[in-house]
Short mmCIF file of C-alpha atoms in Angstrom, two decimals:
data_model
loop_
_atom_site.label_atom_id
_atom_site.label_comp_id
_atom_site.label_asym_id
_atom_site.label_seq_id
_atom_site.Cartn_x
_atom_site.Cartn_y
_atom_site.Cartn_z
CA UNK A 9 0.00 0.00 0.00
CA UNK A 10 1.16 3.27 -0.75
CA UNK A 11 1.09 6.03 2.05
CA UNK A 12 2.86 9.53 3.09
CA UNK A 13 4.10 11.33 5.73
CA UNK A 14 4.73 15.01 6.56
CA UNK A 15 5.98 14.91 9.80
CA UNK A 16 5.23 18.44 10.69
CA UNK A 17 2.00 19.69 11.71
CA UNK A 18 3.06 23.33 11.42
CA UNK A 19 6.18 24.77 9.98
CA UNK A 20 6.85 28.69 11.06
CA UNK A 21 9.28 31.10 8.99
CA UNK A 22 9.72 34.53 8.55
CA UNK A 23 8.94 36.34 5.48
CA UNK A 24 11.92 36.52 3.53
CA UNK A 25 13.68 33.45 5.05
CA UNK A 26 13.82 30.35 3.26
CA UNK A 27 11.20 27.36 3.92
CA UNK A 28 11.01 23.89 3.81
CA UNK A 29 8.39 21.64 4.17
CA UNK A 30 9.28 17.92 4.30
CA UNK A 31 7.69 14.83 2.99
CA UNK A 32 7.74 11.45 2.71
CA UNK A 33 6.39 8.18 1.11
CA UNK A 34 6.56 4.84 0.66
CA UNK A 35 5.18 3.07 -2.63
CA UNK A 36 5.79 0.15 -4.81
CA UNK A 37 7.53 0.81 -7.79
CA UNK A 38 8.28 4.15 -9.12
CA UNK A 39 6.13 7.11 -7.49
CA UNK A 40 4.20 10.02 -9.10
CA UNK A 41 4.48 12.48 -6.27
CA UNK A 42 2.50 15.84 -6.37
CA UNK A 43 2.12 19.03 -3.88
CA UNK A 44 -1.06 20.60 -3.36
CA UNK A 45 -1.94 23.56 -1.41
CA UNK A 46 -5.19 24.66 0.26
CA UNK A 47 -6.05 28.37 1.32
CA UNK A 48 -8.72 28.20 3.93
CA UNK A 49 -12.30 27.28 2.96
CA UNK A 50 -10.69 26.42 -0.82
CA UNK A 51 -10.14 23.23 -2.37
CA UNK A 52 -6.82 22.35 -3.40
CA UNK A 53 -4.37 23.65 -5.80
CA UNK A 54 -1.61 22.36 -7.44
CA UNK A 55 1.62 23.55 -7.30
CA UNK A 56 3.68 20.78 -8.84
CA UNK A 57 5.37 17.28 -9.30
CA UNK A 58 7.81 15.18 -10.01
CA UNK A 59 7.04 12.09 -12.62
CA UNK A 60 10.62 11.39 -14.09
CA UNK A 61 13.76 13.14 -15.14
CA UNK A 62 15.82 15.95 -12.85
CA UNK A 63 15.14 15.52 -9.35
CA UNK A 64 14.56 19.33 -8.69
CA UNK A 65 11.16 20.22 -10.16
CA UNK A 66 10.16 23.75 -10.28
CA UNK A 67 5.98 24.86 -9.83
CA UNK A 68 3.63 27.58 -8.98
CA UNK A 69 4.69 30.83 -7.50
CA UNK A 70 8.42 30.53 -6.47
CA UNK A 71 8.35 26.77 -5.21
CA UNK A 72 10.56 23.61 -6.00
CA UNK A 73 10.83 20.45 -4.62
CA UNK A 74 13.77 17.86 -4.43
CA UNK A 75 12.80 14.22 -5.34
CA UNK A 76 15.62 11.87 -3.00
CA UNK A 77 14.85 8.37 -3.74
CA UNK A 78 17.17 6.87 -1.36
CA UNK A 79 15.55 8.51 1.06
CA UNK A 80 12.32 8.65 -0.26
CA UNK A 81 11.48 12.26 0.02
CA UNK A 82 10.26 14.68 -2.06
CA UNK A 83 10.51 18.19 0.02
CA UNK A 84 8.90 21.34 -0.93
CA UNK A 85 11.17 24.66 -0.80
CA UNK A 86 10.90 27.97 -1.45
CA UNK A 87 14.10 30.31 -1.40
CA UNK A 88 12.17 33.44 0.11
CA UNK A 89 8.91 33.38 2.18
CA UNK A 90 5.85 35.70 1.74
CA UNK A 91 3.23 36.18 3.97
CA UNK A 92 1.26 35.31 1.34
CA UNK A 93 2.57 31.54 1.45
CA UNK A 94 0.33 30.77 4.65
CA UNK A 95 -1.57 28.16 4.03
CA UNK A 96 -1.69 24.47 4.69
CA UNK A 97 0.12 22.28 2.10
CA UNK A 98 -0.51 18.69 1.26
CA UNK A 99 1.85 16.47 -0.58
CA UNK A 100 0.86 13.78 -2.32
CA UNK A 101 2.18 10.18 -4.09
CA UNK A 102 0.27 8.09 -6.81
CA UNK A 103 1.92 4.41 -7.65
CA UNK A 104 0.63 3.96 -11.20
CA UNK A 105 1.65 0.43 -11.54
CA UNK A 106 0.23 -0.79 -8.39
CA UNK A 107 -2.38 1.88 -7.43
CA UNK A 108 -3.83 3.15 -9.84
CA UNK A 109 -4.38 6.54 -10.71
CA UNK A 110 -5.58 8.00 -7.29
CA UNK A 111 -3.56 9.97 -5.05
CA UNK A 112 -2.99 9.13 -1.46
CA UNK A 113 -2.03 12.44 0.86
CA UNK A 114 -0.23 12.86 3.96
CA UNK A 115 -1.78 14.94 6.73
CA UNK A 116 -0.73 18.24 5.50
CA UNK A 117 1.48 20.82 6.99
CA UNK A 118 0.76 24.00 8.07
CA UNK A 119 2.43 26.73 7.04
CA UNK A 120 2.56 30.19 8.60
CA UNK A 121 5.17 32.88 7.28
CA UNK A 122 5.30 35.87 9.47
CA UNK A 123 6.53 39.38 9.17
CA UNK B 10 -8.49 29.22 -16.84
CA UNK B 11 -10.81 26.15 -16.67
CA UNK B 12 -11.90 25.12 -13.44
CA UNK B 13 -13.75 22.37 -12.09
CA UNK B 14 -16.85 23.72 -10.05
CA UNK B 15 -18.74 21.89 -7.86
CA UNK B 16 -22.05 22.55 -6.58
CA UNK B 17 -23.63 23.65 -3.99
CA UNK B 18 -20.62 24.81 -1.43
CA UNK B 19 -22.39 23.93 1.52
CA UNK B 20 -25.47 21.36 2.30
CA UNK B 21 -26.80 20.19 5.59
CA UNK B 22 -28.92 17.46 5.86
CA UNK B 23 -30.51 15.01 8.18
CA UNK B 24 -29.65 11.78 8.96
CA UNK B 25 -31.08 9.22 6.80
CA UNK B 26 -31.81 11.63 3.92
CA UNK B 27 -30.34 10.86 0.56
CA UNK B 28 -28.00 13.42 -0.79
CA UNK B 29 -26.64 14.32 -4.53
CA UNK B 30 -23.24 16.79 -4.50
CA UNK B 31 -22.72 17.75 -7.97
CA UNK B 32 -19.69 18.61 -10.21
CA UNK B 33 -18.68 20.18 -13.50
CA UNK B 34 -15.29 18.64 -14.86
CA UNK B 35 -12.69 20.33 -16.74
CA UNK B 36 -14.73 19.75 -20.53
CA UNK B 37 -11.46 17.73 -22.27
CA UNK B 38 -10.82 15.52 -18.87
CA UNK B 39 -10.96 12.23 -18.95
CA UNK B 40 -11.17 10.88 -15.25
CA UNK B 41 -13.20 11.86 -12.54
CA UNK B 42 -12.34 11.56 -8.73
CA UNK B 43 -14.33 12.30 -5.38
CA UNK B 44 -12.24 12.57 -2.29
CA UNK B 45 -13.44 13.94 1.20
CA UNK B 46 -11.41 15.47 3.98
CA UNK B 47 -13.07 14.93 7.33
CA UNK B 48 -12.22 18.23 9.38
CA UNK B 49 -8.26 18.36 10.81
CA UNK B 50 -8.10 15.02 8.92
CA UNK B 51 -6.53 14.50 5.92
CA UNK B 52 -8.17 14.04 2.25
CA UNK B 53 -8.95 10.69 1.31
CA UNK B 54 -9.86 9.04 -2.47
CA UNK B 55 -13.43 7.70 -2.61
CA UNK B 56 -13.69 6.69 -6.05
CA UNK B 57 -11.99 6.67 -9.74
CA UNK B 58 -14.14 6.84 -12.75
CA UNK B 59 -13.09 6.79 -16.48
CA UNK B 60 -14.98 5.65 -19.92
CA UNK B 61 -18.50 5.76 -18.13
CA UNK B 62 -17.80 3.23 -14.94
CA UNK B 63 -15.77 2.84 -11.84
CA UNK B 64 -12.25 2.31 -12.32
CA UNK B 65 -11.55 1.82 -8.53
CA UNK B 66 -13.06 2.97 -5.29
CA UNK B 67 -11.58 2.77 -1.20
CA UNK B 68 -13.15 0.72 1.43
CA UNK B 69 -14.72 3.93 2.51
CA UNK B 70 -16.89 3.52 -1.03
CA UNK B 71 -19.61 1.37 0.45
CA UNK B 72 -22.65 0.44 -1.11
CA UNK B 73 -24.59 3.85 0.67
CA UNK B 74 -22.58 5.31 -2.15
CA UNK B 75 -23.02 5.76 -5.94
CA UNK B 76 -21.80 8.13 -9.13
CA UNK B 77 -23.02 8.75 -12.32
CA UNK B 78 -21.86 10.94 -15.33
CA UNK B 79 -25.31 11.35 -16.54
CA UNK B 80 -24.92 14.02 -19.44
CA UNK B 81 -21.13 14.04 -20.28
CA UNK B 82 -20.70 17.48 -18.13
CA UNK B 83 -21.68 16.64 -15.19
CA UNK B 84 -20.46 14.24 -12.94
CA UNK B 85 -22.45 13.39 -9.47
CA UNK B 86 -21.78 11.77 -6.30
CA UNK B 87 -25.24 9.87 -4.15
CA UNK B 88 -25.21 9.43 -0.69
CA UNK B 89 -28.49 7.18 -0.16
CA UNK B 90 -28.76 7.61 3.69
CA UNK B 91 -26.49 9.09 5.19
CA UNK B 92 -24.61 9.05 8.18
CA UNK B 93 -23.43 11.50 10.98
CA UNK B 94 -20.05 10.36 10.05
CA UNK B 95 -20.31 11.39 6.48
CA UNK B 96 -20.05 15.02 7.77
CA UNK B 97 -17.14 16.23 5.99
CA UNK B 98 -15.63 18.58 2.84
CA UNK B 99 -16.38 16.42 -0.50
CA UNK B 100 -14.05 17.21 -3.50
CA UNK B 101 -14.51 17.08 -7.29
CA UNK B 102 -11.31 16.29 -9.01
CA UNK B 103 -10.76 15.68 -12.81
CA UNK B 104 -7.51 14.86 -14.79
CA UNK B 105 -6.85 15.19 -18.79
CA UNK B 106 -5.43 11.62 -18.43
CA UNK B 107 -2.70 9.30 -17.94
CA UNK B 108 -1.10 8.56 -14.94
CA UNK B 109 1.82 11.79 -15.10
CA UNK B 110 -1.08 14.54 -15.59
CA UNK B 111 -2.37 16.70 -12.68
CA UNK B 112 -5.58 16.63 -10.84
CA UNK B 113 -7.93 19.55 -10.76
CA UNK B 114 -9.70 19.73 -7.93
CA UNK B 115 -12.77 21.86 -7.34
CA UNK B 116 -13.30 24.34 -4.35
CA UNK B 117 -15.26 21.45 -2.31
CA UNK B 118 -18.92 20.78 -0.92
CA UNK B 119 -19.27 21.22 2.80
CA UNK B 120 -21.63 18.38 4.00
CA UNK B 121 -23.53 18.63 6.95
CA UNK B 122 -25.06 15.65 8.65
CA UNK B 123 -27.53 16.42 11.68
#
């Protein structure tokens, strides 16, 4: 079975300090692995993924993640925080060749950026 | 942009009664997902469907639940009698296809049971 785990509840910068929200997962075979976030009372958005190729991916409004298959993470970054960035983040994995195409989230992380 | 809307954004409803949360896909997508998020919980997949049936569904999926794509736009999720426990945000998500596209997911249904 395919699950993941963002071992922070809450992560706390300041604005204009870098960020890092971790993640991890555990799948059969290669993963599909996806962040999402969600602004309160909003469904989610995506912000990107990795599928195959370099292991830095590069999404939505100044974010990147690093895909680390020996150590099975896939950690979302950003190189400057804006208040703006609050918001709780989810990250997600999907196992094509055993599960289908559905996506399986971790518990999210909350993220508050502060002046 | 396209956007997958879902409708309405909030329904409360009493125990027992059946209950229809509807959603408008992205027009060119190909599969269709519900997933709820019980509140402080995390989201959870309900239900796949692709070329008119169910291409997989959770344990949660039971048989109090049903979809349909009954017009090729819409695409609906039944509860027949629900539950307290089936309280919870109810997302819409679509996909263009294949297994390294994106979901879209729609802005959610609050449901209410009481």
């Amino acid at each position: 079975a395919q699950s993941v785990a963002q071992p922070e509840d809450q992560v706390n910068v300041a604005e204009g300090n870098p960020l890092t929200v971790k993640c991890t997962y555990s799948v059969s075979g290669n993963p599909y692995l996806f962040w999402y976030v969600q602004y309160p009372n909003r469904g989610l958005q995506f912000l990107l993924k990795y599928i195959t190729g370099d292991n830095l991916v590069k999404g939505s409004y100044g974010f990147e993640a690093e895909f680390n298959k020996s150590q099975t993470s896939f950690h979302l970054k950003k190189p400057s925080a804006l208040v703006s960035d609050s918001a709780l983040y989810f990250c997600a994995v999907r196992a094509p060749l055993r599960g289908g195409n559905k996506l399986t989230f971790g518990t999210g992380t909350q993220l508050k950026v502060e002046l | 942009e396209p956007e997958v809307t879902q409708t309405p954004s909030h329904q409360v409803t009493q125990m027992g009664q059946e209950v229809i949360l509807r959603c408008v896909p992205i027009s060119n997508h190909l599969y269709f997902y519900w997933y709820r998020q019980i509140l402080g919980q995390k989201v959870e997949f309900l239900v796949s469907f692709y070329n008119n049936e169910i291409s997989e569904k959770s344990e949660i999926f039971d048989d109090q639940f049903s979809v349909e794509r009954p017009d090729g736009s819409n695409f609906t999720l039944k509860i027949r009698s629900t539950k307290l426990e089936d309280s919870a945000m109810y997302f819409c998500a679509s996909q263009t296809g294949g297994d390294f596209t994106e979901a879209f997911f729609g802005q959610g249904t609050r449901l209410t049971v009481v």
